[in-house]
Amino acid sequence: MKKYIILMFFITIFSCKKEAKKNGKLQVVTTTTMITDLVKNIGGDKIDIQGLMGAGVDPHLYKASEGDVSKFFNADVIVYNGLHLEGKLEDVFEKMRQQNKQTIAASDALDTATLIGSEYFASNYDPHIWFSITNWEIITQYITDKLCELDAENAATYKLNGSNYLKTLASLKTVITAQVNSLPIEKRILVTAHDAFNYFGKEFQFNVVGLQGISTATEAGVKDVQRIAIFIEEKNVKAIFVESSVPKRTVEALQEAVKAKGKEVLIGGTLYSDALGSLGSAEATYVGMYKHNVKIIVSSLK
Ligand SMILES: [Zn+2]
């Protein structure tokens, strides 16, 4: 009997492993489109990757379906943003860790001294870390190292892909810096649907004002709209922006409130904040998203 139990134990272990390592490739499940894009760039054809969230999906409100939980179970590793960006998945991540599932939080790569504080999140930090290209470089290196540890056989490929992607990010930073520098400091005021752009603001000296606060889980109040309308009038802000993963109505209400004061403010366009663009579009990658956002911001505020 004892022998039988031991045998069953090994069969179970073996079949689990076999399922997880199908095709001999590391099975990776990712959360946001930004994380999916980054891990794809590093993992290349050596990994099988499933991203849970698509274009236009708000990670603050995303709940795991039964299908997602089974994807987590079958993965070798789960890669997510962290700092409670995926607030409603935290319990699932914790359960997975209790089952000895490997999880990687991108935010663990960053020194907390470089993070922006926030009272809105249980982590006490603003989780929109990808909007600092410098952060994204540090996270690229961190995830590269983690994939090398988990799958030593393909470490050379991960290292090469990681270093190539770091070069891509360095040239992105050069392009973005030049564009931003064409906008005078006093015009660098970014009013958007929610406070996703604080790290962008810190990196490129923008004054960032979010209507809904830092998480989309709270609605903007009438007082907020009035307060920001006065700010727009005083600072003579030319344009405000909607976001792809947040309903337009709060930004439109703000535009109306400014109009009621006898002033015009344009809606400059749609920024990608907490999700990348649709598959196949230029904005479906981190680099494409960043270029799109900055082009719209700079041209609308000039
Ligand atoms: Zn957000």
CSV table of C-alpha atoms and ligand atoms in Angstrom, one decimal:
chain,number,residue,atom,x,y,z
A,1,MET,CA,0.0,0.0,0.0
A,2,LYS,CA,2.8,2.4,1.0
A,3,LYS,CA,4.6,1.6,-2.2
A,4,TYR,CA,1.4,2.3,-4.2
A,5,ILE,CA,0.9,5.7,-2.5
A,6,ILE,CA,4.5,6.6,-3.3
A,7,LEU,CA,4.1,5.6,-6.9
A,8,MET,CA,0.9,7.6,-7.2
A,9,PHE,CA,2.7,10.6,-5.7
A,10,PHE,CA,5.4,10.4,-8.4
A,11,ILE,CA,2.9,9.8,-11.2
A,12,THR,CA,1.1,13.0,-10.1
A,13,ILE,CA,4.3,15.0,-9.9
A,14,PHE,CA,5.5,13.7,-13.2
A,15,SER,CA,2.2,14.4,-15.0
A,16,CYS,CA,2.0,17.9,-13.5
A,17,LYS,CA,5.5,18.7,-14.7
A,18,LYS,CA,4.8,17.2,-18.1
A,19,GLU,CA,1.7,19.4,-18.5
A,20,ALA,CA,3.5,22.6,-17.4
A,21,LYS,CA,6.5,22.0,-19.6
A,22,LYS,CA,4.7,21.1,-22.8
A,23,ASN,CA,6.8,21.6,-26.0
A,24,GLY,CA,9.8,21.7,-23.7
A,25,LYS,CA,9.2,25.5,-23.3
A,26,LEU,CA,8.8,27.5,-20.2
A,27,GLN,CA,5.1,28.2,-19.7
A,28,VAL,CA,4.6,31.8,-18.7
A,29,VAL,CA,1.4,33.6,-17.7
A,30,THR,CA,1.5,37.4,-17.6
A,31,THR,CA,-1.1,40.0,-16.5
A,32,THR,CA,-1.1,43.4,-18.2
A,33,THR,CA,-0.3,44.1,-21.8
A,34,MET,CA,2.9,46.0,-20.8
A,35,ILE,CA,4.2,43.0,-18.9
A,36,THR,CA,3.2,40.6,-21.7
A,37,ASP,CA,5.1,42.8,-24.2
A,38,LEU,CA,8.2,43.0,-22.1
A,39,VAL,CA,8.3,39.2,-21.3
A,40,LYS,CA,7.8,38.4,-25.0
A,41,ASN,CA,10.7,40.6,-25.9
A,42,ILE,CA,13.0,38.8,-23.5
A,43,GLY,CA,11.6,35.2,-23.8
A,44,GLY,CA,11.3,35.3,-27.6
A,45,ASP,CA,10.6,31.8,-29.1
A,46,LYS,CA,12.0,30.0,-26.0
A,47,ILE,CA,8.8,30.5,-24.0
A,48,ASP,CA,5.1,29.9,-24.4
A,49,ILE,CA,3.3,33.0,-23.1
A,50,GLN,CA,-0.3,33.7,-22.3
A,51,GLY,CA,-1.3,37.3,-21.4
A,52,LEU,CA,-4.5,37.6,-19.4
A,53,MET,CA,-5.4,41.2,-20.1
A,54,GLY,CA,-6.0,42.6,-23.6
A,55,ALA,CA,-6.2,46.1,-25.1
A,56,GLY,CA,-8.5,48.5,-23.2
A,57,VAL,CA,-8.6,46.3,-20.1
A,58,ASP,CA,-8.4,48.1,-16.8
A,59,PRO,CA,-6.0,46.2,-14.5
A,60,HIS,CA,-7.3,48.0,-11.4
A,61,LEU,CA,-10.7,46.3,-11.9
A,62,TYR,CA,-9.7,43.0,-13.5
A,63,LYS,CA,-10.9,39.9,-11.7
A,64,ALA,CA,-9.6,36.3,-12.4
A,65,SER,CA,-12.0,34.1,-14.3
A,66,GLU,CA,-12.0,30.3,-13.7
A,67,GLY,CA,-10.1,30.0,-16.9
A,68,ASP,CA,-7.4,32.4,-15.6
A,69,VAL,CA,-7.0,30.4,-12.4
A,70,SER,CA,-6.4,27.2,-14.4
A,71,LYS,CA,-3.9,29.1,-16.6
A,72,PHE,CA,-2.1,30.1,-13.4
A,73,PHE,CA,-2.1,26.5,-12.2
A,74,ASN,CA,-0.6,25.2,-15.4
A,75,ALA,CA,2.1,27.9,-15.7
A,76,ASP,CA,5.8,27.5,-14.7
A,77,VAL,CA,5.9,31.1,-13.8
A,78,ILE,CA,3.5,34.0,-13.4
A,79,VAL,CA,4.8,37.5,-14.2
A,80,TYR,CA,2.8,40.6,-13.0
A,81,ASN,CA,3.2,44.3,-12.3
A,82,GLY,CA,2.8,44.3,-8.5
A,83,LEU,CA,2.3,47.2,-6.0
A,84,HIS,CA,-1.4,46.3,-6.1
A,85,LEU,CA,-1.9,47.4,-9.7
A,86,GLU,CA,-3.8,44.1,-10.2
A,87,GLY,CA,-5.6,44.8,-6.9
A,88,LYS,CA,-8.2,42.1,-7.4
A,89,LEU,CA,-5.7,39.4,-8.3
A,90,GLU,CA,-3.6,39.7,-5.2
A,91,ASP,CA,-5.4,36.9,-3.3
A,92,VAL,CA,-4.9,34.6,-6.3
A,93,PHE,CA,-1.1,35.4,-6.5
A,94,GLU,CA,-0.9,34.6,-2.8
A,95,LYS,CA,-2.6,31.3,-3.2
A,96,MET,CA,-0.3,30.4,-6.1
A,97,ARG,CA,2.8,31.2,-3.9
A,98,GLN,CA,1.4,28.9,-1.2
A,99,GLN,CA,1.3,26.1,-3.8
A,100,ASN,CA,5.0,26.9,-4.5
A,101,LYS,CA,4.2,28.4,-7.9
A,102,GLN,CA,6.9,30.8,-9.1
A,103,THR,CA,5.7,34.4,-9.3
A,104,ILE,CA,7.7,37.5,-10.4
A,105,ALA,CA,6.5,41.0,-9.5
A,106,ALA,CA,8.1,43.5,-11.9
A,107,SER,CA,8.0,46.1,-9.1
A,108,ASP,CA,10.4,44.1,-7.0
A,109,ALA,CA,13.1,45.2,-9.3
A,110,LEU,CA,12.9,48.8,-8.1
A,111,ASP,CA,14.4,50.4,-5.1
A,112,THR,CA,11.5,51.7,-3.0
A,113,ALA,CA,13.4,55.0,-2.6
A,114,THR,CA,12.7,55.7,-6.3
A,115,LEU,CA,8.9,54.9,-6.1
A,116,ILE,CA,6.2,57.5,-5.8
A,117,GLY,CA,4.2,57.2,-2.7
A,118,SER,CA,0.4,56.9,-2.8
A,119,GLU,CA,-2.2,56.5,-0.1
A,120,TYR,CA,-4.7,55.0,-2.6
A,121,PHE,CA,-3.0,51.6,-2.7
A,122,ALA,CA,-2.4,49.0,-0.1
A,123,SER,CA,1.2,48.9,-1.2
A,124,ASN,CA,1.5,52.7,-0.4
A,125,TYR,CA,3.1,53.2,-3.7
A,126,ASP,CA,1.9,54.4,-7.2
A,127,PRO,CA,2.0,51.2,-9.3
A,128,HIS,CA,2.1,52.8,-12.7
A,129,ILE,CA,5.9,52.2,-12.8
A,130,TRP,CA,6.2,51.5,-16.6
A,131,PHE,CA,5.8,55.2,-17.5
A,132,SER,CA,9.4,55.7,-16.4
A,133,ILE,CA,11.6,54.3,-19.2
A,134,THR,CA,14.4,54.1,-16.6
A,135,ASN,CA,12.2,51.8,-14.4
A,136,TRP,CA,11.4,49.7,-17.5
A,137,GLU,CA,15.1,49.3,-18.2
A,138,ILE,CA,15.7,48.1,-14.6
A,139,ILE,CA,12.7,45.7,-14.8
A,140,THR,CA,14.0,44.4,-18.2
A,141,GLN,CA,17.3,43.4,-16.5
A,142,TYR,CA,15.5,41.9,-13.5
A,143,ILE,CA,13.1,39.7,-15.6
A,144,THR,CA,16.0,38.6,-17.8
A,145,ASP,CA,17.9,37.4,-14.8
A,146,LYS,CA,14.8,35.6,-13.4
A,147,LEU,CA,14.1,33.8,-16.7
A,148,CYS,CA,17.8,32.8,-16.8
A,149,GLU,CA,17.5,31.3,-13.3
A,150,LEU,CA,14.3,29.4,-14.1
A,151,ASP,CA,15.4,28.1,-17.5
A,152,ALA,CA,19.2,27.9,-17.5
A,153,GLU,CA,19.3,25.9,-20.7
A,154,ASN,CA,18.1,29.0,-22.6
A,155,ALA,CA,19.9,31.6,-20.6
A,156,ALA,CA,22.2,32.7,-23.5
A,157,THR,CA,19.1,33.6,-25.6
A,158,TYR,CA,17.4,35.5,-22.7
A,159,LYS,CA,20.6,37.5,-22.1
A,160,LEU,CA,20.9,38.4,-25.8
A,161,ASN,CA,17.3,39.3,-26.1
A,162,GLY,CA,17.4,41.3,-22.9
A,163,SER,CA,20.5,43.3,-23.9
A,164,ASN,CA,18.9,44.0,-27.4
A,165,TYR,CA,15.7,45.2,-25.7
A,166,LEU,CA,17.8,47.5,-23.4
A,167,LYS,CA,19.3,49.1,-26.5
A,168,THR,CA,15.7,49.6,-27.9
A,169,LEU,CA,14.7,51.3,-24.7
A,170,ALA,CA,17.8,53.5,-24.6
A,171,SER,CA,17.1,54.8,-28.1
A,172,LEU,CA,13.4,55.3,-27.2
A,173,LYS,CA,14.5,57.5,-24.3
A,174,THR,CA,16.7,59.6,-26.6
A,175,VAL,CA,13.8,60.1,-29.1
A,176,ILE,CA,11.3,60.9,-26.3
A,177,THR,CA,13.7,63.3,-24.5
A,178,ALA,CA,14.2,65.3,-27.8
A,179,GLN,CA,10.4,65.6,-28.3
A,180,VAL,CA,9.6,66.6,-24.8
A,181,ASN,CA,12.4,69.2,-24.8
A,182,SER,CA,10.6,71.0,-27.7
A,183,LEU,CA,7.8,71.8,-25.2
A,184,PRO,CA,8.6,74.6,-22.8
A,185,ILE,CA,8.5,73.7,-19.1
A,186,GLU,CA,5.5,76.0,-18.4
A,187,LYS,CA,3.4,74.1,-21.0
A,188,ARG,CA,4.2,70.7,-19.5
A,189,ILE,CA,0.8,70.2,-17.8
A,190,LEU,CA,-0.8,66.8,-18.3
A,191,VAL,CA,-4.5,66.6,-17.3
A,192,THR,CA,-5.9,63.1,-17.8
A,193,ALA,CA,-8.7,60.7,-16.7
A,194,HIS,CA,-6.7,59.1,-13.8
A,195,ASP,CA,-3.3,59.6,-12.3
A,196,ALA,CA,-1.4,57.1,-14.3
A,197,PHE,CA,1.3,59.4,-15.5
A,198,ASN,CA,3.2,60.4,-12.3
A,199,TYR,CA,6.3,58.5,-13.2
A,200,PHE,CA,6.2,60.0,-16.7
A,201,GLY,CA,5.8,63.4,-15.1
A,202,LYS,CA,8.8,62.8,-12.8
A,203,GLU,CA,11.0,61.6,-15.6
A,204,PHE,CA,10.1,64.4,-18.1
A,205,GLN,CA,9.2,67.3,-15.7
A,206,PHE,CA,5.4,67.4,-16.3
A,207,ASN,CA,2.9,68.6,-13.8
A,208,VAL,CA,0.4,65.7,-13.8
A,209,VAL,CA,-3.2,66.1,-12.8
A,210,GLY,CA,-5.5,63.0,-12.8
A,211,LEU,CA,-9.3,63.4,-12.5
A,212,GLN,CA,-10.1,60.1,-10.9
A,213,GLY,CA,-7.1,60.0,-8.6
A,214,ILE,CA,-4.7,57.2,-9.0
A,215,SER,CA,-7.0,54.2,-9.2
A,216,THR,CA,-10.0,54.0,-11.5
A,217,ALA,CA,-11.8,52.2,-8.7
A,218,THR,CA,-12.9,55.6,-7.4
A,219,GLU,CA,-15.1,58.1,-9.3
A,220,ALA,CA,-14.2,61.7,-9.8
A,221,GLY,CA,-16.4,64.0,-7.7
A,222,VAL,CA,-18.0,67.2,-8.8
A,223,LYS,CA,-15.6,69.1,-6.5
A,224,ASP,CA,-12.6,67.6,-8.3
A,225,VAL,CA,-14.0,68.5,-11.6
A,226,GLN,CA,-14.5,72.2,-10.5
A,227,ARG,CA,-11.1,72.4,-8.9
A,228,ILE,CA,-9.3,71.1,-12.0
A,229,ALA,CA,-11.5,73.4,-14.3
A,230,ILE,CA,-10.2,76.4,-12.3
A,231,PHE,CA,-6.6,75.1,-12.5
A,232,ILE,CA,-7.0,74.7,-16.3
A,233,GLU,CA,-8.3,78.3,-16.6
A,234,GLU,CA,-5.6,79.7,-14.5
A,235,LYS,CA,-2.7,77.9,-16.2
A,236,ASN,CA,-4.2,78.4,-19.6
A,237,VAL,CA,-3.9,74.7,-20.4
A,238,LYS,CA,-4.7,74.0,-24.1
A,239,ALA,CA,-5.6,70.3,-24.0
A,240,ILE,CA,-6.7,67.5,-21.8
A,241,PHE,CA,-6.6,63.8,-22.5
A,242,VAL,CA,-8.8,60.7,-22.4
A,243,GLU,CA,-7.4,57.3,-21.8
A,244,SER,CA,-8.0,54.0,-23.6
A,245,SER,CA,-8.8,52.0,-20.5
A,246,VAL,CA,-10.9,54.5,-18.7
A,247,PRO,CA,-14.4,55.8,-19.7
A,248,LYS,CA,-14.4,59.2,-21.4
A,249,ARG,CA,-17.2,60.7,-19.4
A,250,THR,CA,-15.1,62.3,-16.6
A,251,VAL,CA,-12.9,64.1,-19.1
A,252,GLU,CA,-15.9,65.3,-21.1
A,253,ALA,CA,-17.5,66.6,-17.8
A,254,LEU,CA,-14.3,68.5,-17.2
A,255,GLN,CA,-14.3,70.0,-20.7
A,256,GLU,CA,-17.9,71.1,-20.1
A,257,ALA,CA,-16.9,72.7,-16.7
A,258,VAL,CA,-14.2,74.7,-18.4
A,259,LYS,CA,-16.6,75.8,-21.1
A,260,ALA,CA,-19.0,77.0,-18.4
A,261,LYS,CA,-16.2,79.4,-17.3
A,262,GLY,CA,-16.2,80.8,-20.9
A,263,LYS,CA,-13.0,79.0,-21.9
A,264,GLU,CA,-12.2,76.3,-24.4
A,265,VAL,CA,-10.0,73.3,-23.7
A,266,LEU,CA,-9.5,70.7,-26.4
A,267,ILE,CA,-9.6,66.9,-25.9
A,268,GLY,CA,-6.1,66.3,-27.2
A,269,GLY,CA,-6.6,62.6,-28.0
A,270,THR,CA,-6.6,59.2,-26.4
A,271,LEU,CA,-3.6,58.2,-24.4
A,272,TYR,CA,-2.7,54.6,-23.6
A,273,SER,CA,-2.4,54.4,-19.8
A,274,ASP,CA,-2.9,51.0,-18.2
A,275,ALA,CA,-3.1,48.9,-21.4
A,276,LEU,CA,-1.4,48.9,-24.8
A,277,GLY,CA,-3.2,49.2,-28.1
A,278,SER,CA,-5.0,46.5,-30.0
A,279,LEU,CA,-3.0,43.6,-31.4
A,280,GLY,CA,-1.5,44.4,-34.8
A,281,SER,CA,-1.5,48.2,-34.2
A,282,ALA,CA,1.7,50.2,-33.7
A,283,GLU,CA,0.6,50.9,-30.1
A,284,ALA,CA,0.4,47.2,-29.3
A,285,THR,CA,4.0,47.4,-28.1
A,286,TYR,CA,5.5,49.4,-25.2
A,287,VAL,CA,7.7,51.4,-27.6
A,288,GLY,CA,4.8,52.2,-30.0
A,289,MET,CA,2.5,53.2,-27.1
A,290,TYR,CA,5.1,55.5,-25.6
A,291,LYS,CA,5.8,57.2,-29.0
A,292,HIS,CA,2.1,57.6,-29.6
A,293,ASN,CA,1.4,59.2,-26.2
A,294,VAL,CA,4.3,61.6,-26.4
A,295,LYS,CA,3.5,62.7,-29.9
A,296,ILE,CA,-0.1,63.5,-28.9
A,297,ILE,CA,0.8,65.2,-25.7
A,298,VAL,CA,3.5,67.4,-27.2
A,299,SER,CA,1.6,68.4,-30.3
A,300,SER,CA,-1.6,69.2,-28.3
A,301,LEU,CA,0.0,71.3,-25.7
A,302,LYS,CA,2.4,73.3,-27.9
B,1,ZN,ZN,-4.1,53.1,-13.4
